[in-house]
Amino acid sequence: MCLTNYIESKSFDEIVQATFDELRAMSHSELRAEIEKRKKSDFARIFSETGEIADRKKCERDNLTHYEPSNSY
């Protein structure tokens, strides 16, 4: 089954609950490995860059004289 079809056939709450159950079933080391893997993904990089762009625009809007990029992941 295609992921899109699966998502369309399930409610958002069901998807969140299934994800929560999967993460909760992981050992500490498995969870750590999953977090590290996701930190290095393109998805995380894109959101990190988006956050920096938003921070830069806020600085420009507030007429700040310096820019400090976000370190959040």
PDB file of C-alpha atoms in Angstrom:
ATOM      1  CA  MET A   1       0.000   0.000   0.000  1.00  0.00           C
ATOM      2  CA  CYS A   2       1.286   3.433  -0.937  1.00  0.00           C
ATOM      3  CA  LEU A   3       2.115   5.672   2.048  1.00  0.00           C
ATOM      4  CA  THR A   4      -0.167   8.416   0.722  1.00  0.00           C
ATOM      5  CA  ASN A   5      -3.106   6.010   0.538  1.00  0.00           C
ATOM      6  CA  TYR A   6      -2.316   4.748   4.041  1.00  0.00           C
ATOM      7  CA  ILE A   7      -2.272   8.274   5.426  1.00  0.00           C
ATOM      8  CA  GLU A   8      -5.507   9.148   3.646  1.00  0.00           C
ATOM      9  CA  SER A   9      -7.202   6.062   5.059  1.00  0.00           C
ATOM     10  CA  LYS A  10      -6.233   6.815   8.662  1.00  0.00           C
ATOM     11  CA  SER A  11      -7.174   9.709  10.853  1.00  0.00           C
ATOM     12  CA  PHE A  12      -4.456  12.028  12.079  1.00  0.00           C
ATOM     13  CA  ASP A  13      -5.005  10.826  15.645  1.00  0.00           C
ATOM     14  CA  GLU A  14      -4.504   7.196  14.590  1.00  0.00           C
ATOM     15  CA  ILE A  15      -1.239   8.065  12.841  1.00  0.00           C
ATOM     16  CA  VAL A  16       0.051  10.019  15.846  1.00  0.00           C
ATOM     17  CA  GLN A  17      -0.917   7.199  18.215  1.00  0.00           C
ATOM     18  CA  ALA A  18       0.799   4.580  16.026  1.00  0.00           C
ATOM     19  CA  THR A  19       3.963   6.704  15.892  1.00  0.00           C
ATOM     20  CA  PHE A  20       3.883   7.229  19.652  1.00  0.00           C
ATOM     21  CA  ASP A  21       3.436   3.496  20.266  1.00  0.00           C
ATOM     22  CA  GLU A  22       6.349   2.683  17.949  1.00  0.00           C
ATOM     23  CA  LEU A  23       8.678   5.189  19.642  1.00  0.00           C
ATOM     24  CA  ARG A  24       7.620   4.103  23.126  1.00  0.00           C
ATOM     25  CA  ALA A  25       8.427   0.476  22.287  1.00  0.00           C
ATOM     26  CA  MET A  26      12.041   1.345  21.397  1.00  0.00           C
ATOM     27  CA  SER A  27      14.901   0.856  23.811  1.00  0.00           C
ATOM     28  CA  HIS A  28      16.868   3.914  24.906  1.00  0.00           C
ATOM     29  CA  SER A  29      19.715   3.112  22.495  1.00  0.00           C
ATOM     30  CA  GLU A  30      17.306   2.529  19.583  1.00  0.00           C
ATOM     31  CA  LEU A  31      15.580   5.836  20.284  1.00  0.00           C
ATOM     32  CA  ARG A  32      18.947   7.670  20.486  1.00  0.00           C
ATOM     33  CA  ALA A  33      19.992   6.150  17.137  1.00  0.00           C
ATOM     34  CA  GLU A  34      16.683   7.189  15.551  1.00  0.00           C
ATOM     35  CA  ILE A  35      17.060  10.755  16.830  1.00  0.00           C
ATOM     36  CA  GLU A  36      20.630  11.008  15.525  1.00  0.00           C
ATOM     37  CA  LYS A  37      19.591   9.590  12.146  1.00  0.00           C
ATOM     38  CA  ARG A  38      16.808  12.144  11.828  1.00  0.00           C
ATOM     39  CA  LYS A  39      19.047  15.046  12.864  1.00  0.00           C
ATOM     40  CA  LYS A  40      21.218  14.276   9.844  1.00  0.00           C
ATOM     41  CA  SER A  41      18.334  13.926   7.392  1.00  0.00           C
ATOM     42  CA  ASP A  42      17.552  16.388   4.619  1.00  0.00           C
ATOM     43  CA  PHE A  43      14.208  17.038   6.299  1.00  0.00           C
ATOM     44  CA  ALA A  44      15.941  18.303   9.463  1.00  0.00           C
ATOM     45  CA  ARG A  45      18.361  20.409   7.414  1.00  0.00           C
ATOM     46  CA  ILE A  46      15.535  22.033   5.476  1.00  0.00           C
ATOM     47  CA  PHE A  47      13.653  22.960   8.643  1.00  0.00           C
ATOM     48  CA  SER A  48      16.846  24.242  10.249  1.00  0.00           C
ATOM     49  CA  GLU A  49      17.500  26.495   7.253  1.00  0.00           C
ATOM     50  CA  THR A  50      13.888  27.663   7.258  1.00  0.00           C
ATOM     51  CA  GLY A  51      14.254  28.642  10.907  1.00  0.00           C
ATOM     52  CA  GLU A  52      17.384  30.630  10.121  1.00  0.00           C
ATOM     53  CA  ILE A  53      15.597  32.457   7.314  1.00  0.00           C
ATOM     54  CA  ALA A  54      12.729  33.310   9.671  1.00  0.00           C
ATOM     55  CA  ASP A  55      15.239  34.538  12.287  1.00  0.00           C
ATOM     56  CA  ARG A  56      16.981  36.697   9.672  1.00  0.00           C
ATOM     57  CA  LYS A  57      13.678  38.239   8.541  1.00  0.00           C
ATOM     58  CA  LYS A  58      12.741  38.967  12.152  1.00  0.00           C
ATOM     59  CA  CYS A  59      16.067  40.758  12.653  1.00  0.00           C
ATOM     60  CA  GLU A  60      15.493  42.820   9.523  1.00  0.00           C
ATOM     61  CA  ARG A  61      11.944  43.613  10.579  1.00  0.00           C
ATOM     62  CA  ASP A  62      13.037  44.670  14.060  1.00  0.00           C
ATOM     63  CA  ASN A  63      15.926  46.731  12.627  1.00  0.00           C
ATOM     64  CA  LEU A  64      18.477  44.820  14.655  1.00  0.00           C
ATOM     65  CA  THR A  65      22.126  45.522  13.931  1.00  0.00           C
ATOM     66  CA  HIS A  66      23.284  41.912  14.214  1.00  0.00           C
ATOM     67  CA  TYR A  67      22.060  38.473  13.251  1.00  0.00           C
ATOM     68  CA  GLU A  68      22.408  35.376  15.416  1.00  0.00           C
ATOM     69  CA  PRO A  69      21.332  32.186  13.622  1.00  0.00           C
ATOM     70  CA  SER A  70      19.138  29.667  15.366  1.00  0.00           C
ATOM     71  CA  ASN A  71      20.796  26.522  16.713  1.00  0.00           C
ATOM     72  CA  SER A  72      17.553  24.559  17.069  1.00  0.00           C
ATOM     73  CA  TYR A  73      17.000  21.205  15.361  1.00  0.00           C
TER      74      TYR A  73
END
